[in-house]
Coordinates of C-alpha atoms in Angstrom, one line a residue:
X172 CA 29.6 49.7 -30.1
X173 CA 30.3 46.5 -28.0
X174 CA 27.5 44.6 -27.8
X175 CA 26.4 43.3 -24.0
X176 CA 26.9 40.2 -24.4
X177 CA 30.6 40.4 -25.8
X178 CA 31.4 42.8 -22.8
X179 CA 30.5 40.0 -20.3
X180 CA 32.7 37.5 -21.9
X181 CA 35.4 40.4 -21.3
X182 CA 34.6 40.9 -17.8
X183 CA 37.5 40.2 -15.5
X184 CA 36.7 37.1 -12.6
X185 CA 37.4 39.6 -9.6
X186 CA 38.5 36.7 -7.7
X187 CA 40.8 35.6 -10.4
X188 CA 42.0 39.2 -10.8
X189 CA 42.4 39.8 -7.0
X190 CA 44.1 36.2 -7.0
X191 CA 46.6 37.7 -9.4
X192 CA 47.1 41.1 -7.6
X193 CA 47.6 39.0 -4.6
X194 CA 50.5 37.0 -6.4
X195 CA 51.9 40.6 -7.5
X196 CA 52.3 41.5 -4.1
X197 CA 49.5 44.4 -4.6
X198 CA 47.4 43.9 -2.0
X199 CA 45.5 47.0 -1.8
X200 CA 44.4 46.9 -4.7
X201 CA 43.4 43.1 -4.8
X202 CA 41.4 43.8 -0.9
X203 CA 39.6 46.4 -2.6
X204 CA 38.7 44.0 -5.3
X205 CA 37.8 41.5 -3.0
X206 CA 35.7 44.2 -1.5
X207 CA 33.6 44.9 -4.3
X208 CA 33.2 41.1 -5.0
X209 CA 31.7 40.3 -1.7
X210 CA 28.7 42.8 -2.4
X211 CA 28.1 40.6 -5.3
X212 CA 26.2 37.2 -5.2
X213 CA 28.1 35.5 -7.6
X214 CA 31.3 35.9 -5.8
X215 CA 30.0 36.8 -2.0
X216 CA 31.1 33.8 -0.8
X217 CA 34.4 33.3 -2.5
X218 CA 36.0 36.8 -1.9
X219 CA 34.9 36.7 1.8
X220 CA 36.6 33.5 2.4
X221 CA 40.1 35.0 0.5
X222 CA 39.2 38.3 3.2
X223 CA 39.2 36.2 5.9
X224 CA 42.6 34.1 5.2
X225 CA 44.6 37.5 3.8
X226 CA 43.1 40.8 4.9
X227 CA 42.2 40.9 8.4
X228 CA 41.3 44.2 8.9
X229 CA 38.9 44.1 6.2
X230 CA 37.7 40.8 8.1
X231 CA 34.6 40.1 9.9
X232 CA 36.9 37.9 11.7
X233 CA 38.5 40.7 13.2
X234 CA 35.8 42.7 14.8
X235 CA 33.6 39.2 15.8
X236 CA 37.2 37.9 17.5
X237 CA 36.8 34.3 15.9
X238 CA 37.4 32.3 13.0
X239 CA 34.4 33.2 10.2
X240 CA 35.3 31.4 7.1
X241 CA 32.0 30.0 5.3
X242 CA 32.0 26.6 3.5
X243 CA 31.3 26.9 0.1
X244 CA 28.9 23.6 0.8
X245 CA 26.9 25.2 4.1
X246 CA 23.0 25.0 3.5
X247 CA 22.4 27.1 6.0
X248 CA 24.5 30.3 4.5
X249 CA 22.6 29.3 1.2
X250 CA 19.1 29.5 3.3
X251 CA 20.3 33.0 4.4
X252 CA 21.5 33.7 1.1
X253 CA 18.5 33.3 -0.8
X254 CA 16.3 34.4 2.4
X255 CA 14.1 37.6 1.2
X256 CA 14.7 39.7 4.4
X257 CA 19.1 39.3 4.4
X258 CA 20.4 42.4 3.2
X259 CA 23.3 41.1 3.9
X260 CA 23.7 37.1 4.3
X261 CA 27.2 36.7 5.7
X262 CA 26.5 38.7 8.5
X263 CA 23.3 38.0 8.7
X264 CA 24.7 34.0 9.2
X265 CA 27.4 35.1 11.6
X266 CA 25.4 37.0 13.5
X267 CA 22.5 34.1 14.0
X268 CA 25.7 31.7 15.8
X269 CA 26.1 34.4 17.8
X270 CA 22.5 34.3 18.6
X271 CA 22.1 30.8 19.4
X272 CA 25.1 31.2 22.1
X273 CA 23.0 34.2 24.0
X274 CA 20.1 31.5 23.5
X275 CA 22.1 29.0 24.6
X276 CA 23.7 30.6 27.6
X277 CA 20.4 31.8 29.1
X278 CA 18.7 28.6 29.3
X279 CA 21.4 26.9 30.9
X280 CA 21.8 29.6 33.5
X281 CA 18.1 29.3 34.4
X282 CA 18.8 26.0 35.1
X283 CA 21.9 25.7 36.9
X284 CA 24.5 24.3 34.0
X285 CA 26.6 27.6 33.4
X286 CA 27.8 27.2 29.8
X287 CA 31.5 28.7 31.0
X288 CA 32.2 26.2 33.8
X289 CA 31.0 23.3 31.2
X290 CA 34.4 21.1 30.7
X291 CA 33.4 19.5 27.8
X292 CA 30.5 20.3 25.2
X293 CA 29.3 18.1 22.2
X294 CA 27.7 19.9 19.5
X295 CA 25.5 17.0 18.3
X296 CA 24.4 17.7 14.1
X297 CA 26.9 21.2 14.3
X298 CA 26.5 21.4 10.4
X299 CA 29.5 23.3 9.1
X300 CA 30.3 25.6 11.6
X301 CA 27.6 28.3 11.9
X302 CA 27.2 27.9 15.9
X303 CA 30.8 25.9 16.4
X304 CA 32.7 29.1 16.0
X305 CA 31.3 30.8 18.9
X306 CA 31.2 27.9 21.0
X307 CA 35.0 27.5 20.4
X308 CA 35.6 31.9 21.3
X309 CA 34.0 31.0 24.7
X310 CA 35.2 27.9 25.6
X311 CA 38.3 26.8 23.5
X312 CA 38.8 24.1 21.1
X313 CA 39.9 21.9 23.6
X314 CA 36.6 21.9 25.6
X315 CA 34.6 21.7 22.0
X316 CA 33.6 18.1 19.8
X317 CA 31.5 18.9 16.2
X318 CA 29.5 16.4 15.1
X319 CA 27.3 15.7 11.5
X320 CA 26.6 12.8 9.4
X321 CA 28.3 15.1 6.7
X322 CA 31.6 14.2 6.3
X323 CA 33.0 17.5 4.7
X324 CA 31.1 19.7 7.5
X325 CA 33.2 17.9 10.0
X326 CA 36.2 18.2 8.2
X327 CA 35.7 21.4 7.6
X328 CA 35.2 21.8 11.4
X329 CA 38.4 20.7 12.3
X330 CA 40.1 22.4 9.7
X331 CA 39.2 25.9 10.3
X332 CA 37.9 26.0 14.1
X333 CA 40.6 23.4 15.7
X334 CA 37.6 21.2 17.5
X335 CA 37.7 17.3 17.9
X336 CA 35.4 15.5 15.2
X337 CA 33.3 12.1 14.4
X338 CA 30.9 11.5 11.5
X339 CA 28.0 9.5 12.7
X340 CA 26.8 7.0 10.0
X341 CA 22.9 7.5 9.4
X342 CA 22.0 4.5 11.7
X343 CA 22.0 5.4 15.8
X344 CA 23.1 2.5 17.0
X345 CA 26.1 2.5 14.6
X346 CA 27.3 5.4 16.5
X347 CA 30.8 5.0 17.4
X348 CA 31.6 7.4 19.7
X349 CA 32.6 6.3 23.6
X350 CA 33.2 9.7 25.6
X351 CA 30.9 11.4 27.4
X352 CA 30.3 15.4 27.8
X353 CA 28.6 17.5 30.4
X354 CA 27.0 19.3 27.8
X355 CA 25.2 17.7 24.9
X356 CA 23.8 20.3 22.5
X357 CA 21.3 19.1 19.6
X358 CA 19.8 22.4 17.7
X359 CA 17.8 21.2 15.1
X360 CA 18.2 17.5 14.9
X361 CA 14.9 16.3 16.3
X362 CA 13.1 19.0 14.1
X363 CA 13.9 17.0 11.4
X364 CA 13.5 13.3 12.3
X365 CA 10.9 10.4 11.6
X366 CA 9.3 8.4 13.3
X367 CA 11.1 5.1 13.0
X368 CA 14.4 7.1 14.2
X369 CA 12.7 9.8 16.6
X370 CA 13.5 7.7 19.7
X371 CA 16.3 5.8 18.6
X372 CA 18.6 9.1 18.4
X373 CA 17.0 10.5 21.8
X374 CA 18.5 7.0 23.4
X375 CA 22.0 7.5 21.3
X376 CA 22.6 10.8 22.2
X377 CA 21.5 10.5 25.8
X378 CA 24.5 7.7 26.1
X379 CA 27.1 10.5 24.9
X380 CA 25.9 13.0 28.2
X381 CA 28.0 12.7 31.3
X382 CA 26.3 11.6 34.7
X383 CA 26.0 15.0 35.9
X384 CA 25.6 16.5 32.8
X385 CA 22.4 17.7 30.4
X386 CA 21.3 17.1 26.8
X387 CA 19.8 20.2 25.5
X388 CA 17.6 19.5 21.9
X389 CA 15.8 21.4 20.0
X390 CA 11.9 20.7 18.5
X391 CA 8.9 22.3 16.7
X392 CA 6.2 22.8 19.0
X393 CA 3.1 24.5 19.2
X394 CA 5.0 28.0 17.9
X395 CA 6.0 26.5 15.1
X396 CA 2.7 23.8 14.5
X397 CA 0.6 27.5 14.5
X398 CA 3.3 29.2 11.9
X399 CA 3.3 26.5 9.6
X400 CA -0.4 25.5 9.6
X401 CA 0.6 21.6 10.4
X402 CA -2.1 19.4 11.7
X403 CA -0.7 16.8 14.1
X404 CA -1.8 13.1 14.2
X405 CA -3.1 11.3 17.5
X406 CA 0.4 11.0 18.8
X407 CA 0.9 14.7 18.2
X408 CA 3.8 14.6 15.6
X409 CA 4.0 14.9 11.8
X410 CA 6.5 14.8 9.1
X411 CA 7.7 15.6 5.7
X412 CA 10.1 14.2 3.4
X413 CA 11.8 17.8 3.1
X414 CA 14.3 20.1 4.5
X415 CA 16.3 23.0 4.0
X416 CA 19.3 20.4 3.4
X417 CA 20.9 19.3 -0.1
X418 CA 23.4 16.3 1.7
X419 CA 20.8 13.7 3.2
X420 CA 18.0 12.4 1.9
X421 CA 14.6 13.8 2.9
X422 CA 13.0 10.5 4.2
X423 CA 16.2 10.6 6.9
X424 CA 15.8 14.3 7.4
X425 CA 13.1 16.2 6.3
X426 CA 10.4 18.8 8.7
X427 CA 9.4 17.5 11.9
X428 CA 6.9 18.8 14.1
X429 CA 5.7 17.3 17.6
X430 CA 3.7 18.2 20.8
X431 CA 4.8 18.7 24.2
X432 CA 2.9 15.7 24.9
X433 CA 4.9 13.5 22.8
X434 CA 8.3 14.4 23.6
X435 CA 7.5 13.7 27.4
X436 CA 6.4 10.7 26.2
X437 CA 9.2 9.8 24.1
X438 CA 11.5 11.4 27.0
X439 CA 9.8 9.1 29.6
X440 CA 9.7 5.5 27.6
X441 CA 13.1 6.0 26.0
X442 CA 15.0 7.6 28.8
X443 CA 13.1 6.6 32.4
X444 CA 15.7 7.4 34.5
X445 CA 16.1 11.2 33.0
X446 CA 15.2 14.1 34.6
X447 CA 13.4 16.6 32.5
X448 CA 15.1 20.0 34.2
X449 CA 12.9 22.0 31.6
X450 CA 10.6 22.3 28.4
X451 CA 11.3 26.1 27.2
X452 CA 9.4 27.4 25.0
X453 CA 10.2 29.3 22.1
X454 CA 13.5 29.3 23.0
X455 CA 15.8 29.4 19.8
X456 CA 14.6 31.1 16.9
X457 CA 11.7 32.4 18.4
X458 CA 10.0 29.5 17.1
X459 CA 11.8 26.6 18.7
X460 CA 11.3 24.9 21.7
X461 CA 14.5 23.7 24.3
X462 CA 14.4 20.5 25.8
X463 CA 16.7 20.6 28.9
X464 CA 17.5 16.7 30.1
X465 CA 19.6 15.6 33.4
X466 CA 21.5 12.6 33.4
X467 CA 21.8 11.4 37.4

């Protein structure tokens, strides 16, 4: 009788063993491989990404009506991955982008920025692609500039959703970006920011918005201060050197959390001629509170 471990080392690679069906021309049998592989942890990733690119009707693209290849580097499919409560991580992720644009879309109704008429949107820290993809289904490519200080996650932006790209170094004020947007989107920068650079990005990003236009950011309030048990200091902010994120150092980006208080401070020092259309509460994640800024 074979023993268990000799019948691993005999166990096919299905996503070699699709690869090679695929080069057969058998591609039934190599999508049903590919299938099977993407119920599997090991290969989840790798056999939805060959789905994607070769079998559309067994696609999530297909039914979603947008691009939704995964980078094999994207912490946030790996936070999903290994999240407890996703049954199923790849459409659990998908599904979440989708989430943020009804998020999205509803706050800037309520305050008089209509996402569809917006000409041109920069998704400030847009990571590898998670909200990008649905951005780019409403609005175009055209209309749509990603953003990270990861370089592959902005290659990887261009590659597979067709958008306009810049890496920002991790300095602000080495930013070298000249355009402005109507829309400036930041989910989940300042949620991750110290102190010495808190401000300094408020100021950067601010430039990159459109007279007209509005900077929308994201930050841990008083939701999220209760959730985590975080004790704020006499400013009203704290921080950790630690994130969900593999790719930048945790004294760059690691857990922020601030008061109300202090971002209408920050808001009114750094930014004086701003208009604060709106401090939403809750607003993304059910534990994330929108900032909605108006450049004059």
């Amino acid at each position: 009788m074979m023993s268990s471990d000799n019948a691993s080392t005999t166990t096919p690679d299905p996503i070699a063993h699709a690869k090679a069906l695929m080069a057969r021309g058998e591609m039934e049998a190599a999508g049903q491989t590919l299938v099977a592989a993407r119920d599997v942890a090991a290969t989840r990733l790798a056999a939805h990404n060959l789905i994607e690119e070769h079998f559309p009707l067994l696609s999530y693209g297909q039914w979603m009506g947008c691009p939704c290849q995964i980078s094999e580097a994207d912490d946030i499919f790996k936070f999903f991955a290994a999240h407890p409560s996703s049954l199923n991580p790849i459409r659990d992720y998908l599904a979440d982008g989708w989430r943020t644009m009804s998020e999205l879309v509803l706050l800037l109704e309520e305050v008089g920025h209509p996402l569809l008429k917006t000409q041109s949107v920069l998704e400030f820290a847009s990571g590898h692609g998670r909200f990008t993809r649905h951005l780019v289904k409403a609005l175009g490519a055209n209309r749509v500039v990603a953003n990270d200080v990861v370089v592959d996650s902005v290659e990887f932006s261009r590659k597979t959703f067709g958008v306009e790209g810049f890496v920002s170094p991790s300095v602000p004020e080495q930013v070298q970006w000249d355009k402005q947007h109507d829309l400036v989107f930041v989910l989940s920068l300042f949620t991750h920011l110290p102190a010495s650079t808190w401000s300094r990005w408020l100021k950067r990003i601010y430039d990159m918005v459109a007279p007209g236009g509005v900077l929308v950011f994201t930050t841990h309030g008083a939701e999220a201060v209760f959730k985590q048990n975080v004790t704020l200091d006499e400013n009203g902010y704290f921080f950790v050197a630690s994130s969900e994120s593999n790719a930048i150092d945790g004294q760059e980006y690691g857990t922020t959390f601030t008061s109300e208080a202090f971002v209408r401070a920050r808001i009114a020092e750094t930014l004086p001629e701003a208009r604060l259309l709106k401090v939403a509460e809750r607003q993304f994640w059910h534990h994330q509170d929108a900032i909605v800024i108006e450049k004059p």
